[in-house]
Amino acid sequence: MDIKDLEVMGQKAQAAARQLGQASSQSKEAALLAMADQLRQKQAAILEANAQDIAKTRDQGRPDSFIERMTLTEDRVEAMALGLEDVARQPDPIHEVIAGWTTAQGLDIVQKRVPLGVIGIIYESRPNVTADAASLCFKTGNSVILRGGKETLQSNLAIVSALQAGLAAVDLPQDAIQYIDDPDRALATAFMQLDRYVDCLIPRGSAALIQSVVQNATIPTIETGVGNCHLYVHQSADLDEAVQVFINGKAQRVSVCNALETLILDQAIAKDFLDQAQDLIEAKGIRLHGDQRTCALVKDAIPAVEKDYAEEYLDYDIAVKIVDSYQEAIDHIQTYSSQHSEVIACQDYQVAQDFMNDIDAACVYVNASSRFSDGGVFGFGGEIGISTQKLHARGPMGLKALTSYKYLIQGQGQIRE
């Protein structure tokens, strides 16, 4: 594949987007249900392709956390199919009237929601992103060009084949969902600069991937995914509750962007919290990288260095800091946060309110796990990613985040004087 092949993909995507822009909500719903059916029918082929990817990646010596991130199971394929059906049932935002008014000159103005056009998605090792991203783009009348990680190439191609079969079953253009099957990095950079055909680029993955896209892309980009998420256990916290929020946020699934990466403890409760959590920390295999006070309390803690507090581990490691005040905790979070998801455990109402006001992040939690930062959980029918920026979209990005709008103006011959 070369740049000319990319341009052909872009041309096909634009043509498909024009067709989707005219498609009815009913036909898009039927297509999504057909795609879900095809995922189920082709489950064996998808799992076989995934097994090939896993075997190759294991031979390369990748860690278990990385393997877990790319692994598909029958349940995970079924979850992808259910996700498509959930998106199908969501209200279609396209052509929604956002606002309408009449000007002093008698012009009737309507602000109406429209597709973005062609969306590019660059992502890494999670093959479920292929189905999630394609379904959300399709529902909003956008065509999509996908470029996943080389480690999951066969898995992604099998999933895209199923999705395209679903489109064909209802006579909608298969070019609405395309996949770049060449993992060459130079080609990825060329894709980032395909602004003649692609209207929006969304990277999902590591900080290195996202920064590569931001630095190289000439297409408008939405940054997503990097999650240096903190849990601050305030001295007023219910420690039983706080321990459960901590263990779930850190260990329920370590390889995702909404997992906890830093634990901050008030000095007044630090020893009690760590003592109470110790058995679960050991059972889950969590490794603490702590400051001096943490290391004095936990004999197996690894002395933390500066970079630990900025690290997105995506593993069972977590940085720990003990603080003397609420303000010290806030300052630490604001220094190292990726503005993804931040959590406080506390029973003091005013402290909870202050935390929600003081923290600058897409999702701010009180006494709940950061793992809930998810478009599906939020009721969006899935997500294209979690935006950590502020322009256009922020937090879990559902259907409306993949739309723009236009103004429709009707008059009766008015001219401006």
C-alpha atoms as one frame of an Amber mdcrd trajectory, in Angstrom:
protein
   0.000   0.000   0.000   1.209   3.537  -0.774  -0.062   7.118  -0.674  -2.066
   6.612  -3.875  -3.910   3.721  -2.255  -4.666   5.944   0.735  -6.044   8.616
  -1.569  -8.300   6.049  -3.225  -9.542   5.028   0.214 -10.203   8.667   0.995
 -12.167   9.142  -2.234 -14.254   6.051  -1.528 -14.851   7.208   2.050 -16.061
  10.605   0.844 -18.461   9.003  -1.623 -19.758   6.659   1.081 -20.201   9.563
   3.493 -22.386  11.366   0.955 -24.591   8.273   0.708 -24.770   7.890   4.472
 -25.754  11.532   4.814 -28.900  10.679   2.849 -29.604   7.373   4.605 -32.647
   7.117   6.845 -32.426   6.331  10.539 -34.239   3.063   9.835 -31.706   1.907
   7.236 -28.781   2.749   9.516 -30.413   0.839  12.356 -30.959  -2.165  10.087
 -27.315  -2.059   9.026 -26.051  -1.993  12.603 -28.233  -4.970  13.505 -26.929
  -6.799  10.436 -23.353  -6.039  11.498 -24.048  -7.434  14.962 -25.478 -10.582
  13.375 -22.377 -10.963  11.196 -20.065 -10.624  14.198 -21.876 -13.535  15.816
 -21.852 -15.601  12.641 -18.137 -15.008  12.116 -17.153 -15.372  15.772 -15.044
 -18.492  15.159 -13.062 -16.799  12.391 -12.543 -13.701  14.531 -11.284 -15.749
  17.494  -8.995 -17.784  15.240  -7.497 -14.578  13.819  -7.065 -13.248  17.345
  -5.320 -16.454  18.424  -2.830 -15.968  15.570  -2.167 -12.396  16.685  -1.699
 -13.471  20.312   0.707 -16.286  19.431   2.849 -13.941  17.361   2.830 -11.273
  20.068   3.774 -13.774  22.803   6.749 -14.841  20.699   7.866 -11.200  20.743
   7.994 -11.276  24.549   5.218  -8.795  25.222   3.991  -8.634  28.888   0.796
 -10.328  30.050  -0.945  -6.967  30.545  -0.441  -6.202  26.847  -1.699  -9.665
  25.851  -4.796  -9.166  28.003  -5.507  -5.872  26.278  -5.561  -7.491  22.828
  -7.317 -10.732  23.762 -10.774 -11.554  22.416 -13.066 -14.190  23.912 -16.545
 -15.381  23.053 -17.875 -13.015  25.708 -15.937 -10.073  24.290 -17.134 -10.745
  20.738 -20.672 -10.976  22.076 -20.098  -7.690  23.916 -19.102  -6.083  20.603
 -22.303  -7.374  18.999 -24.414  -6.139  21.904 -22.668  -2.789  21.633 -23.678
  -2.513  17.974 -27.282  -3.314  18.905 -27.189  -0.724  21.671 -25.906   1.923
  19.251 -28.647   0.913  16.787 -31.283   1.654  19.449 -29.862   5.062  20.346
 -31.715   8.108  18.983 -30.235   9.252  15.686 -28.715  12.701  16.287 -28.446
  13.570  12.595 -30.866  16.295  11.458 -31.749  17.037  15.083 -32.773  20.678
  15.445 -30.501  22.153  18.101 -32.074  25.613  18.097 -34.278  27.848  16.007
 -35.137  31.545  16.032 -36.235  34.508  13.915 -33.978  37.541  13.507 -35.005
  41.173  13.567 -34.871  41.100   9.757 -37.434  38.298   9.609 -34.953  35.551
   8.735 -35.888  32.108  10.096 -32.694  30.374  11.310 -32.448  26.737  12.303
 -29.308  25.130  13.734 -29.298  21.470  12.683 -26.943  18.619  13.570 -24.985
  17.058  10.664 -22.219  14.438  10.227 -18.545  15.401  10.323 -17.952  13.518
   7.049 -14.948  11.172   6.999 -13.375  10.209  10.326  -9.961   8.602  10.726
  -9.239   6.449  13.783  -5.668   5.476  14.721  -5.475   3.041  17.623  -3.280
   0.337  19.066  -3.875  -3.041  20.619  -7.567  -3.315  21.506  -9.524  -4.959
  18.660 -12.910  -4.142  20.202 -12.198  -0.521  19.235 -12.683  -1.587  15.608
 -16.355  -2.421  16.131 -17.035   0.361  18.645 -15.555   3.114  16.492 -17.116
   1.866  13.260 -20.598   1.624  14.769 -20.580   5.097  16.281 -19.217   6.695
  13.121 -21.765   4.866  10.994 -24.724   5.765  13.220 -23.834   9.450  12.879
 -23.630   9.270   9.071 -19.832   9.371   8.946 -17.646   7.008   6.985 -14.527
   5.811   8.788 -10.995   4.779   7.889  -9.437   2.636  10.614  -5.755   2.021
  11.311  -5.093  -0.329  14.241  -1.902  -1.714  15.754   0.173  -4.270  13.920
  -0.198  -6.724  16.824  -3.941  -7.116  16.186  -3.918  -6.861  12.391  -5.580
 -10.213  11.698  -8.182  -9.684  14.429  -9.097  -6.259  13.067  -9.333  -7.474
   9.482 -11.684 -10.285  10.555 -13.893  -7.829  12.437 -13.983  -5.363   9.534
 -14.883  -8.193   7.158 -17.886  -9.012   9.348 -18.949  -5.363   9.543 -18.683
  -4.917   5.783 -20.750  -8.078   5.271 -23.445  -6.489   7.415 -23.416  -3.366
   5.256 -23.655  -5.446   2.087 -26.638  -7.329   3.514 -28.690  -4.115   3.597
 -27.274  -2.552   0.402 -25.309   0.229   2.062 -21.768   1.072   0.876 -19.075
  -1.193   2.303 -16.628   1.679   1.798 -18.273   3.356   4.784 -15.942   1.196
   6.906 -12.387   0.744   5.574  -9.200  -0.556   7.177  -5.556   0.244   6.435
  -3.962  -3.199   6.403  -0.346  -2.053   6.000   1.332  -1.352   9.386   4.148
   0.712   7.856   4.795   3.788  10.015   5.491   6.044   7.060   2.050   5.165
   5.737   0.544   6.021   9.131   2.148   9.469   8.918   0.778   9.907   5.397
  -2.674   8.990   6.727  -2.363  11.704   9.386  -1.901  14.212   6.548  -4.770
  13.067   4.344  -6.688  16.256   5.082  -8.033  16.475   1.541 -10.307  13.537
   2.335 -10.455  13.078   6.128 -12.338  15.652   8.203 -11.379  14.563  11.717
  -8.679  12.315  13.183  -9.052  10.540  16.531  -6.085   8.683  18.055  -6.704
   6.076  20.774  -3.784   4.575  22.635  -0.575   5.442  24.430   0.800   8.895
  25.109   3.459   8.240  22.461   0.841   7.463  19.809  -1.272  10.487  20.646
   1.699  12.831  20.632   2.847  11.405  17.301  -0.565  12.195  15.820  -0.715
  15.674  17.356   2.757  16.522  16.036   2.362  15.069  12.542  -1.298  15.462
  11.629  -2.586  18.164   9.322  -6.130  16.935   9.995  -8.063  18.419  12.967
  -7.413  16.022  15.851  -9.235  15.085  19.052  -6.854  13.829  21.743  -8.129
  10.842  23.698  -7.169   8.175  26.103  -4.080   8.944  28.182  -5.195   8.320
  31.739  -2.983   9.254  34.675  -5.947   8.876  37.037  -5.706   9.631  40.775
  -7.580   8.493  43.875  -7.286  10.877  46.832  -8.337   9.303  50.138  -9.267
  12.197  52.406  -9.043  11.887  56.176 -12.851  11.876  56.368 -13.168   8.824
  54.103 -15.014   5.645  54.991 -11.966   3.383  54.744 -13.914   0.218  53.912
 -15.514   2.036  50.988 -12.267   3.721  49.968 -10.374   0.413  49.857 -12.993
  -1.082  47.535 -12.904   1.974  45.248  -9.104   1.717  45.187  -8.918  -2.002
  44.418 -11.590  -1.793  41.725 -10.074   1.311  40.138  -6.585  -0.182  40.066
  -7.025  -3.911  39.535 -10.402  -4.628  37.907  -8.711  -4.148  34.526  -5.246
  -2.662  34.618  -4.640  -2.137  30.916  -7.302   0.522  30.277  -7.082   4.300
  30.376  -9.583   4.728  33.240  -7.597   2.556  35.665  -5.994   4.291  38.644
  -2.294   5.127  38.364  -1.718   7.204  41.530  -2.980   6.877  45.116  -2.846
   9.947  47.375  -3.407   9.514  51.111  -3.924  12.031  53.893  -1.276  11.527
  56.560  -3.960  11.123  59.222  -5.354   7.921  57.681  -2.431   6.655  55.581
  -1.337   3.853  57.932  -4.888   2.664  58.617  -5.738   2.643  54.912  -2.598
   0.777  53.859  -2.975  -1.755  56.681  -6.592  -2.364  55.751  -5.821  -2.687
  52.031  -2.689  -4.798  52.433  -4.252  -8.251  51.989  -6.089  -7.173  48.821
  -2.991  -5.412  47.501  -1.042  -8.639  47.863  -3.859 -10.811  46.483  -4.161
  -8.660  43.363  -0.411  -8.370  42.855  -0.415  -4.566  43.079   3.054  -3.025
  43.314   3.355   0.243  45.273   5.859   2.915  44.196   5.845   5.182  47.235
   7.385   8.297  48.698   9.497   8.086  51.860   6.529   8.005  54.200   4.872
   5.236  52.186   8.050   3.165  52.162   8.282   3.568  55.949   4.786   2.079
  56.294   4.996  -0.663  53.634   8.168  -2.724  53.679   7.778  -4.001  50.102
   7.073  -0.572  48.582   9.416   0.528  45.798  10.918   4.004  46.337   9.200
   6.338  43.909  11.019   8.710  41.600   9.638  11.784  39.879   8.571   9.992
  36.696   6.427   7.523  38.662   3.924  10.275  39.379   3.578  11.076  35.673
   3.426   7.437  34.568   0.486   5.708  32.915   1.558   2.206  33.955  -1.295
   0.189  32.379  -0.116  -2.578  34.717  -0.347  -3.552  38.398   2.016  -0.763
  39.475   0.713   2.357  41.198   2.425   5.477  42.548   1.613   6.467  46.148
   2.017   9.843  47.852   1.159  10.816  51.433   0.136  14.450  51.920  -0.399
  16.771  54.885  -3.365  18.715  53.522  -6.196  18.871  51.012  -4.407  21.629
  49.108  -1.237  19.546  48.780  -3.308  16.736  47.275  -5.008  19.099  44.823
  -1.700  20.638  43.786  -0.224  17.176  43.142  -3.190  16.079  41.022  -3.221
  19.281  38.988   0.532  18.944  38.378   0.439  15.362  37.080  -3.125  14.794
  35.908  -3.849  13.990  32.267  -7.323  15.500  32.878  -9.010  12.150  32.312
 -10.676  10.891  35.534  -9.965  11.927  39.124 -11.498  10.481  42.304 -11.865
  11.477  45.945 -12.970   9.213  48.781 -14.432  11.331  51.565 -17.475  11.777
  53.793 -17.082  15.528  54.279 -19.709  17.198  52.082 -17.838  20.484  51.700
 -14.564  18.740  50.801 -16.415  16.732  48.151 -17.909  19.891  46.673 -14.546
  21.660  46.741 -12.884  18.705  44.981 -15.469  18.703  42.183 -14.976  22.441
  41.715 -11.183  22.518  42.066 -10.187  19.586  39.848  -9.788  20.267  36.131
 -10.579  16.911  34.480 -13.129  15.459  32.102 -14.605  13.186  34.812 -14.519
  13.956  38.539 -15.781  11.320  40.994 -16.768  11.283  44.653 -16.780   7.832
  46.299 -16.949   5.870  43.033 -14.468   3.999  40.865 -12.731   5.691  37.956
 -13.579   2.561  35.943 -17.023   4.038  35.295 -15.521   6.529  32.808 -17.000
   4.822  29.794 -19.441   5.942  27.124 -21.470   2.754  27.464 -21.819   3.210
  31.224 -22.751   6.864  30.724 -25.627   5.767  28.499 -24.097   6.840  25.183
 -24.360   3.394  23.607 -20.568   3.134  23.440 -17.764   5.606  22.916 -15.266
   6.598  20.279 -12.777   7.431  23.030 -12.392   9.641  26.096 -11.348  13.133
  25.136  -8.842  14.767  27.474  -9.006  18.108  25.702 -11.616  20.856  25.944
 -12.485  21.938  22.405 -15.385  20.273  20.580 -15.679  17.270  22.904 -14.627
  16.298  26.430 -14.809  13.043  28.361 -16.482   9.898  26.971 -17.411  10.711
  23.364 -20.735   9.328  22.242 -22.760   9.947  19.114 -23.214  13.709  19.393
 -19.454  14.202  19.735 -19.127  12.843  16.168 -21.357  15.521  14.679 -21.130
  19.143  13.676 -23.957  21.484  12.766 -25.023  23.897  10.092 -27.337  26.890
   9.982 -30.347  26.825   7.663 -31.666  30.298   6.884 -34.960  31.017   5.140
 -36.143  34.432   4.050 -38.688  36.162   1.867 -36.375  38.163  -0.372 -34.591
  40.144   2.357 -31.441  42.014   1.369 -28.930  43.666   3.694 -28.656  47.425
   3.547
